[in-house]
Short mmCIF file of N, CA and C in Angstrom, two decimals:
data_model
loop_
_atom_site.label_atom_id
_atom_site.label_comp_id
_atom_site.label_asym_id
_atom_site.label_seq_id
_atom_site.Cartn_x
_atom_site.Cartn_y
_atom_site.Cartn_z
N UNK A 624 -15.63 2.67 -11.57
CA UNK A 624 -15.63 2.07 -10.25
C UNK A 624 -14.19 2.07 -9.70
N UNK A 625 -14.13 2.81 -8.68
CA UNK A 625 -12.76 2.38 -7.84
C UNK A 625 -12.37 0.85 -7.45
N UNK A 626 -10.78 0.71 -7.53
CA UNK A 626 -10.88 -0.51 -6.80
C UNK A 626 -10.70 -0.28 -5.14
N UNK A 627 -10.68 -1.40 -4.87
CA UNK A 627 -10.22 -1.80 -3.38
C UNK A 627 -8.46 -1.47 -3.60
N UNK A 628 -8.42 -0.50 -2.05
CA UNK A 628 -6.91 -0.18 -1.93
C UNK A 628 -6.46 -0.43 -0.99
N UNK A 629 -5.22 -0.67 -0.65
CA UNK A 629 -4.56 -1.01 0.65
C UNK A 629 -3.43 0.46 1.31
N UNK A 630 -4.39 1.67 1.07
CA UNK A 630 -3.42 2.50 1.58
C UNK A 630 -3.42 2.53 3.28
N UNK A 631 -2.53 2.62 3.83
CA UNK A 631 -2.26 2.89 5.29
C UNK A 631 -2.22 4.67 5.45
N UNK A 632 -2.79 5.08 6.00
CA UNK A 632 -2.84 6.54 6.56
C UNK A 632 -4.34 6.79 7.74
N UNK A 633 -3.81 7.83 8.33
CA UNK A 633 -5.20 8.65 8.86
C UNK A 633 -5.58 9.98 8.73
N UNK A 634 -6.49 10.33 8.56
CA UNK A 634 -6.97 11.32 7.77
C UNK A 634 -8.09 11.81 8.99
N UNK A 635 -8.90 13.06 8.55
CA UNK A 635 -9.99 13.50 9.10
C UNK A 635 -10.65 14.17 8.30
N UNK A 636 -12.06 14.17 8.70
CA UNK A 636 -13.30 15.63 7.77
C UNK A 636 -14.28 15.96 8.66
N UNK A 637 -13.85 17.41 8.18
CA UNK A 637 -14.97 18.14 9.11
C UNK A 637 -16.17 18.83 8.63
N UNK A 638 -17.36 18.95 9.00
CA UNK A 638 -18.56 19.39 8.11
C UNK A 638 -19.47 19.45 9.02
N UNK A 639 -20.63 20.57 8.87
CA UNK A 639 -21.49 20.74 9.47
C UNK A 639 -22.35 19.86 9.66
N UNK A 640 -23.55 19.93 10.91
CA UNK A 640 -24.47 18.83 11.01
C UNK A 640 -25.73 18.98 9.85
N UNK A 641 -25.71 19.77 9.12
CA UNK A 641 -26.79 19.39 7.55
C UNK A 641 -26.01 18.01 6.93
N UNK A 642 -24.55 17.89 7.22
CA UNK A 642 -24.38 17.15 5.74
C UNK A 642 -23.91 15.75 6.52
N UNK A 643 -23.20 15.88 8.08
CA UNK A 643 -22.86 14.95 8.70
C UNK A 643 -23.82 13.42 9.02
N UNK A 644 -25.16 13.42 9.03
CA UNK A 644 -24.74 11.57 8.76
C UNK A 644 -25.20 11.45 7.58
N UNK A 645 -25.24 12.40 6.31
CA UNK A 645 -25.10 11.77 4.80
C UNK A 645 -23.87 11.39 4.91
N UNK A 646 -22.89 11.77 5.20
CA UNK A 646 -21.77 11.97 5.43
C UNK A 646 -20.64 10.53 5.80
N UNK A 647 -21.39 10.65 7.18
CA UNK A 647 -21.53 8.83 7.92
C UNK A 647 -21.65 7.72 6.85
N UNK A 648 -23.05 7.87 6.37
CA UNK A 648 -22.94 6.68 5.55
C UNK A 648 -22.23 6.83 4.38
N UNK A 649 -22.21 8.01 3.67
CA UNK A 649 -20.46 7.55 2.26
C UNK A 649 -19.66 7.02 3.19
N UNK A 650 -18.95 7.30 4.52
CA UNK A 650 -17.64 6.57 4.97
C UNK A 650 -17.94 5.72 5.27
N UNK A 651 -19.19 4.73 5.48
CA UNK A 651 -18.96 3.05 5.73
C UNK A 651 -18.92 2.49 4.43
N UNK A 652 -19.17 3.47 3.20
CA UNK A 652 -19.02 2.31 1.61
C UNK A 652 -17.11 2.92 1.74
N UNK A 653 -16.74 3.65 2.20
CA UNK A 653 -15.17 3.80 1.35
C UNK A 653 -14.32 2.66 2.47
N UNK A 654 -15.32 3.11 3.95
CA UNK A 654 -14.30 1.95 4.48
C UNK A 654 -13.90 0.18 3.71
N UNK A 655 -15.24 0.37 3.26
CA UNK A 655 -15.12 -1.23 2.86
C UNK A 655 -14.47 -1.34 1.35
N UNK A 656 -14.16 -0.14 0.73
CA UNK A 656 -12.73 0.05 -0.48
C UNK A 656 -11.65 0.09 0.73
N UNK A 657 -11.46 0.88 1.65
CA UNK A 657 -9.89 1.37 1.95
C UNK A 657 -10.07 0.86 3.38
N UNK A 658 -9.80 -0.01 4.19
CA UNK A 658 -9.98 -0.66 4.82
C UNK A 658 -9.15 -0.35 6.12
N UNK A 659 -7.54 0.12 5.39
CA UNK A 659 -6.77 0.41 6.14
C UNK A 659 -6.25 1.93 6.67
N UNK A 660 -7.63 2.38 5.92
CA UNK A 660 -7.38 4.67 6.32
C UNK A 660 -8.26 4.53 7.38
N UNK A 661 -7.85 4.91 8.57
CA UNK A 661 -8.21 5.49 9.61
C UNK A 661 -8.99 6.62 9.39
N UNK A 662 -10.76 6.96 9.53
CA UNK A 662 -10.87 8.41 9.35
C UNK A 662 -11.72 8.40 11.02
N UNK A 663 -11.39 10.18 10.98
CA UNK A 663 -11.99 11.03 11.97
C UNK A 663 -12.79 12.03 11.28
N UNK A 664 -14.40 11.74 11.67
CA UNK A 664 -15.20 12.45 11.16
C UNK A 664 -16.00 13.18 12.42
N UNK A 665 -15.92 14.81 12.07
CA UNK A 665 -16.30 16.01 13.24
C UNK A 665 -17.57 16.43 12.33
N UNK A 666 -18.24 16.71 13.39
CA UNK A 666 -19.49 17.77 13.16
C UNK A 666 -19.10 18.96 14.01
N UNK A 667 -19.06 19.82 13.10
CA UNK A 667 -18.81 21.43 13.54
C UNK A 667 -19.64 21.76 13.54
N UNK A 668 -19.55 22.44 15.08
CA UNK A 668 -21.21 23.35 15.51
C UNK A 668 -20.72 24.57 14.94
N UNK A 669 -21.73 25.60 14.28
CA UNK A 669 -21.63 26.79 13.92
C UNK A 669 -21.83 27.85 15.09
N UNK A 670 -20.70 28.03 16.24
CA UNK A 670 -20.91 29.26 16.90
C UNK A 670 -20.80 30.67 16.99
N UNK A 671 -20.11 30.11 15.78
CA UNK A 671 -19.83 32.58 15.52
C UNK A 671 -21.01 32.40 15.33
N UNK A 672 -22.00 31.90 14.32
CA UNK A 672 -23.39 32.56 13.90
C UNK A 672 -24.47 32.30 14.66
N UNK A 673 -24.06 31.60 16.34
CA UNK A 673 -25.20 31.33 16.90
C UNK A 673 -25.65 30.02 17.05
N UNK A 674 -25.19 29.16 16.08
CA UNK A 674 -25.31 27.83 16.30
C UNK A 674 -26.68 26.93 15.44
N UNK A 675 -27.61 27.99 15.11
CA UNK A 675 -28.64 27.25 14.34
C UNK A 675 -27.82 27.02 12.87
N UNK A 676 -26.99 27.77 12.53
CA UNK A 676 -26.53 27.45 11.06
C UNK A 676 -26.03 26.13 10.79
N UNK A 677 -26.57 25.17 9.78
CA UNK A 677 -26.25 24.24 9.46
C UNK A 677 -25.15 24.06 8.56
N UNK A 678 -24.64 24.49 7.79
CA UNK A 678 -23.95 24.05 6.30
C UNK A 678 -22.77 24.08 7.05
N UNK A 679 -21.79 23.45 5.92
CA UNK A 679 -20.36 23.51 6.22
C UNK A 679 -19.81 24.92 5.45
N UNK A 680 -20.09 25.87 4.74
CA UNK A 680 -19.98 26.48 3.67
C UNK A 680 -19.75 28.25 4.73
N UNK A 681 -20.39 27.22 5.79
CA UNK A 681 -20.36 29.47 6.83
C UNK A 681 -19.50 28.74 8.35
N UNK A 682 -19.17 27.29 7.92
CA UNK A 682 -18.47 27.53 9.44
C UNK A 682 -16.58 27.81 9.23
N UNK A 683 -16.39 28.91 10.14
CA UNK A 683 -15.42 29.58 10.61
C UNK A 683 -14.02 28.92 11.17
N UNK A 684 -13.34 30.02 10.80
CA UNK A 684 -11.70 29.23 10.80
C UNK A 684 -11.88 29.12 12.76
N UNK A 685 -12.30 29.68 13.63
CA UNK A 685 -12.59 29.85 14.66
C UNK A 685 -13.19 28.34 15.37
N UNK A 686 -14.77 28.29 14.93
CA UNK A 686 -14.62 27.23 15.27
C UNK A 686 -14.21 25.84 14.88
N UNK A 687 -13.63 25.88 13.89
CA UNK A 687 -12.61 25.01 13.74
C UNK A 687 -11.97 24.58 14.58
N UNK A 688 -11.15 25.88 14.85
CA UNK A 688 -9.80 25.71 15.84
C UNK A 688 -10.21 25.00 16.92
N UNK A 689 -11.51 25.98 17.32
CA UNK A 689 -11.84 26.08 19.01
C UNK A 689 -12.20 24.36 19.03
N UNK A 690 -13.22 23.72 18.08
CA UNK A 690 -13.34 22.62 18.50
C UNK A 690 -12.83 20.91 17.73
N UNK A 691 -11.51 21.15 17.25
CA UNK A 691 -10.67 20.93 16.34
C UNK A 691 -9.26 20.41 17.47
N UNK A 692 -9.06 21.39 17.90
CA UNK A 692 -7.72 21.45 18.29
C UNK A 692 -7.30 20.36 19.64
N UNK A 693 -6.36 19.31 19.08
CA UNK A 693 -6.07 18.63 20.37
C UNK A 693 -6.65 17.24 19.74
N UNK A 694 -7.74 17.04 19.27
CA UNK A 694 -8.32 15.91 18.42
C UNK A 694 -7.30 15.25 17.66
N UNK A 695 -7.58 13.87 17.24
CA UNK A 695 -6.51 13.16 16.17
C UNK A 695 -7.07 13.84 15.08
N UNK A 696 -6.28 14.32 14.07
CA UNK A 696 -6.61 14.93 12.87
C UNK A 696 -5.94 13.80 11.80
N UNK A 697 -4.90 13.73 12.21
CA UNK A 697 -4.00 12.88 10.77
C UNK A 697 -3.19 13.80 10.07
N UNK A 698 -2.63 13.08 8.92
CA UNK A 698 -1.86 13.66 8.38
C UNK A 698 -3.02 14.73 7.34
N UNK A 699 -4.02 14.86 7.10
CA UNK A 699 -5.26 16.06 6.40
C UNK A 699 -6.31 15.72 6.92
N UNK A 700 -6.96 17.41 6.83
CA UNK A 700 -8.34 17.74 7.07
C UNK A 700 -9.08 18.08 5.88
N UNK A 701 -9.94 17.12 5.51
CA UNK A 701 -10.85 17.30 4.45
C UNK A 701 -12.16 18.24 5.08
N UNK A 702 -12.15 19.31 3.98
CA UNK A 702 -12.67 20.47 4.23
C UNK A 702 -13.85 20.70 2.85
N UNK A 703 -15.02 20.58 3.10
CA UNK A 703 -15.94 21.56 1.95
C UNK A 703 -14.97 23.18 1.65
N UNK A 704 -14.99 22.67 0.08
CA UNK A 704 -14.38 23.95 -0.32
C UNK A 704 -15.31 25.11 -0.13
N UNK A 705 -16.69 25.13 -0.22
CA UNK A 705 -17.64 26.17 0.11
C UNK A 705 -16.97 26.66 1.14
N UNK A 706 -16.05 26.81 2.68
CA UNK A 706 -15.45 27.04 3.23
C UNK A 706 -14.74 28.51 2.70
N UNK A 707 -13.57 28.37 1.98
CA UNK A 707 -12.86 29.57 1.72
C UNK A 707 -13.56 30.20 0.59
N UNK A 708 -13.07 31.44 0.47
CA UNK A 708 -13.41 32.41 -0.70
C UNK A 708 -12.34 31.99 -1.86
N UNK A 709 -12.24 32.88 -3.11
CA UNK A 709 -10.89 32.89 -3.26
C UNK A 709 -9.81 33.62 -2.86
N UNK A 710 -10.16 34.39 -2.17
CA UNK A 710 -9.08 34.70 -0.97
C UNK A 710 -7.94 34.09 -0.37
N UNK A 711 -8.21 32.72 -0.04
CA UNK A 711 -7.28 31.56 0.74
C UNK A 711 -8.18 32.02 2.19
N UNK A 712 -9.51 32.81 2.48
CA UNK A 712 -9.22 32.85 3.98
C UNK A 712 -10.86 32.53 4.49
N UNK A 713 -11.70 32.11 5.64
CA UNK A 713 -12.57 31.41 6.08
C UNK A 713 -13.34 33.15 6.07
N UNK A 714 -14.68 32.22 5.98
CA UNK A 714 -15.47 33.50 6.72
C UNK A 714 -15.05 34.20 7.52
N UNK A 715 -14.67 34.35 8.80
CA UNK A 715 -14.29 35.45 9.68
C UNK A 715 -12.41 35.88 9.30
N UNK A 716 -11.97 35.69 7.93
CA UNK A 716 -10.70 36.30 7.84
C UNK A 716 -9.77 36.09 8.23
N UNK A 717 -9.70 34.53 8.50
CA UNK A 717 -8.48 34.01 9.11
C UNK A 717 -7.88 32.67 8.23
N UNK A 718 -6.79 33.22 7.83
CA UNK A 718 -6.01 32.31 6.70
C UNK A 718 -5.89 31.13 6.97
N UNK A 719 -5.73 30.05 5.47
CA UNK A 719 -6.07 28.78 5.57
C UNK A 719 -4.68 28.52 6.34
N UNK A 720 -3.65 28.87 6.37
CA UNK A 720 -2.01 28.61 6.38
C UNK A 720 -1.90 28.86 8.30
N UNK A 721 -2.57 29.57 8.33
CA UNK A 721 -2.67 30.03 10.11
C UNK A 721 -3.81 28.56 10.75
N UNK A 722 -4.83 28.48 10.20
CA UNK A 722 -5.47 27.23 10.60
C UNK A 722 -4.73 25.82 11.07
N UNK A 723 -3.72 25.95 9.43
CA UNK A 723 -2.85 24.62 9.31
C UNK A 723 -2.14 24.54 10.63
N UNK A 724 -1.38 25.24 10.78
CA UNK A 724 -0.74 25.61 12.19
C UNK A 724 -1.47 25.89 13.13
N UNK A 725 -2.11 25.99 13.64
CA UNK A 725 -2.76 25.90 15.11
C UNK A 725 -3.12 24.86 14.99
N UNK A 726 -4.12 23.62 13.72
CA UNK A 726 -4.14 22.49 14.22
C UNK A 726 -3.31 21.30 14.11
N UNK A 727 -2.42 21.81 13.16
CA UNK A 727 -1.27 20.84 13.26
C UNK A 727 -1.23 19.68 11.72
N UNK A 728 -2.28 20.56 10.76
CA UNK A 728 -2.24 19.33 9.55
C UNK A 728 -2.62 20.78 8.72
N UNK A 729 -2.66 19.73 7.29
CA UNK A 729 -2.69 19.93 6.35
C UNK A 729 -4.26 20.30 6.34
N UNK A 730 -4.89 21.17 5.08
CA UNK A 730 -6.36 21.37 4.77
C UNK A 730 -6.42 20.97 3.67
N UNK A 731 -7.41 20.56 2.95
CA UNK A 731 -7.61 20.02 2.00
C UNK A 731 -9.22 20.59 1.47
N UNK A 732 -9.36 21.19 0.60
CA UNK A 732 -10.50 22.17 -0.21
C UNK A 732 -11.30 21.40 -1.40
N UNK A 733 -10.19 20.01 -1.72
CA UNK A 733 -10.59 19.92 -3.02
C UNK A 733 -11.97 19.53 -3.57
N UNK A 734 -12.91 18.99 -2.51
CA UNK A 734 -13.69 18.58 -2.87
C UNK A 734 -15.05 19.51 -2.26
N UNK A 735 -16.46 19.38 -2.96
CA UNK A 735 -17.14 19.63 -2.02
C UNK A 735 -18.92 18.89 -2.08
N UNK A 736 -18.40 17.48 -2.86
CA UNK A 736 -20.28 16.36 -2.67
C UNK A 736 -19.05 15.82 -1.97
N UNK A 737 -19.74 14.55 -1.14
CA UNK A 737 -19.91 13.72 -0.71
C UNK A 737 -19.06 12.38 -2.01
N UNK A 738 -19.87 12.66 -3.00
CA UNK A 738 -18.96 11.64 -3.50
C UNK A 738 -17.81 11.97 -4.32
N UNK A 739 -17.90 13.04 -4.54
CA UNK A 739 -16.25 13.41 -4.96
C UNK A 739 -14.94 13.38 -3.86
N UNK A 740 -15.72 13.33 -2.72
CA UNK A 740 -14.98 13.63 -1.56
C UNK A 740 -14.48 11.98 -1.34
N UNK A 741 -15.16 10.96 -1.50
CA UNK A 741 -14.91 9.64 -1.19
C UNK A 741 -13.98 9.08 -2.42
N UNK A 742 -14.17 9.87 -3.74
CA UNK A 742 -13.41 9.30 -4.85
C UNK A 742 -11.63 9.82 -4.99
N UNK A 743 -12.39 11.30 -4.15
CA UNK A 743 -10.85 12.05 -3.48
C UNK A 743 -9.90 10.93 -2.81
N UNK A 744 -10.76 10.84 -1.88
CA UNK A 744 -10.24 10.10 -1.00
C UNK A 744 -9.17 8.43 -1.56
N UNK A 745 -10.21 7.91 -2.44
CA UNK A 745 -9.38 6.97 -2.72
C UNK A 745 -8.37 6.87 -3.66
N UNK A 746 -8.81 8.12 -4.07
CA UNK A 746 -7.76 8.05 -5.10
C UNK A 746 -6.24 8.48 -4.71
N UNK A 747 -6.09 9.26 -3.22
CA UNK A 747 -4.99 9.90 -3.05
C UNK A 747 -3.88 8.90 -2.57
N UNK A 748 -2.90 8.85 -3.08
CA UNK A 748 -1.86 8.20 -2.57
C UNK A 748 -1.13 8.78 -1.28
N UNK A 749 -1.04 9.59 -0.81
CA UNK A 749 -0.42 10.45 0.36
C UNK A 749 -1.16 10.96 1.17
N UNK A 750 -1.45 11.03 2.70
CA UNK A 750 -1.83 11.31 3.11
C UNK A 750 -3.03 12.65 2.84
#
């Protein structure tokens, strides 16, 4: 069991609408561990493929950007690692390091349930 933490930061995660309000509800149990992390949670529509695609695992460094950019992100973007290859680069071939820079943070791969992603979360000391 994690404890209750008092880290100060803001953060964001982005994930398709299959996994987004499982999603929702892990972040109202971590809010009530971490009380003081600010998160921003996006549902990425899948438009390179048309838009019926659900998963987080086929959406594109593209729309990322496209509907990403300008948003509070924080100091990281928690990302389903299903996302990159081992390549370092998104479905449509555009590097994780070029992403970072156009939106202005950090990416973060490490996780890819739901609750590894919340244990991620509390466990990180740094943004």
């Amino acid at each position: 069991c994690v404890e209750r933490t008092e880290m100060h930061r803001e953060i964001s995660i982005a994930t398709g609408s299959a996994f987004f309000p499982i999603l929702q509800g892990l972040l109202n149990v971590f809010k009530e561990k971490a009380p003081n992390v600010i998160i921003h949670l996006y549902n990425v529509e899948n438009n390179y493929f048309g838009g019926n695609v659900v998963v987080a695992g086929l959406i594109t460094a593209t729309d990322l950007i496209k509907q990403l950019k300008g948003k509070p992100l924080g100091t990281m973007l928690y990302l389903s690692s299903e996302m990159i290859g081992g390549s370092g680069k998104f479905i449509d071939g555009i590097a994780v390091n070029e992403v970072e820079e156009r939106l202005g943070t950090k990416l973060n791969f490490n996780t890819h349930t739901g609750r590894r992603l919340v244990i991620e979360l509390l466990e990180r000391k740094n943004g």
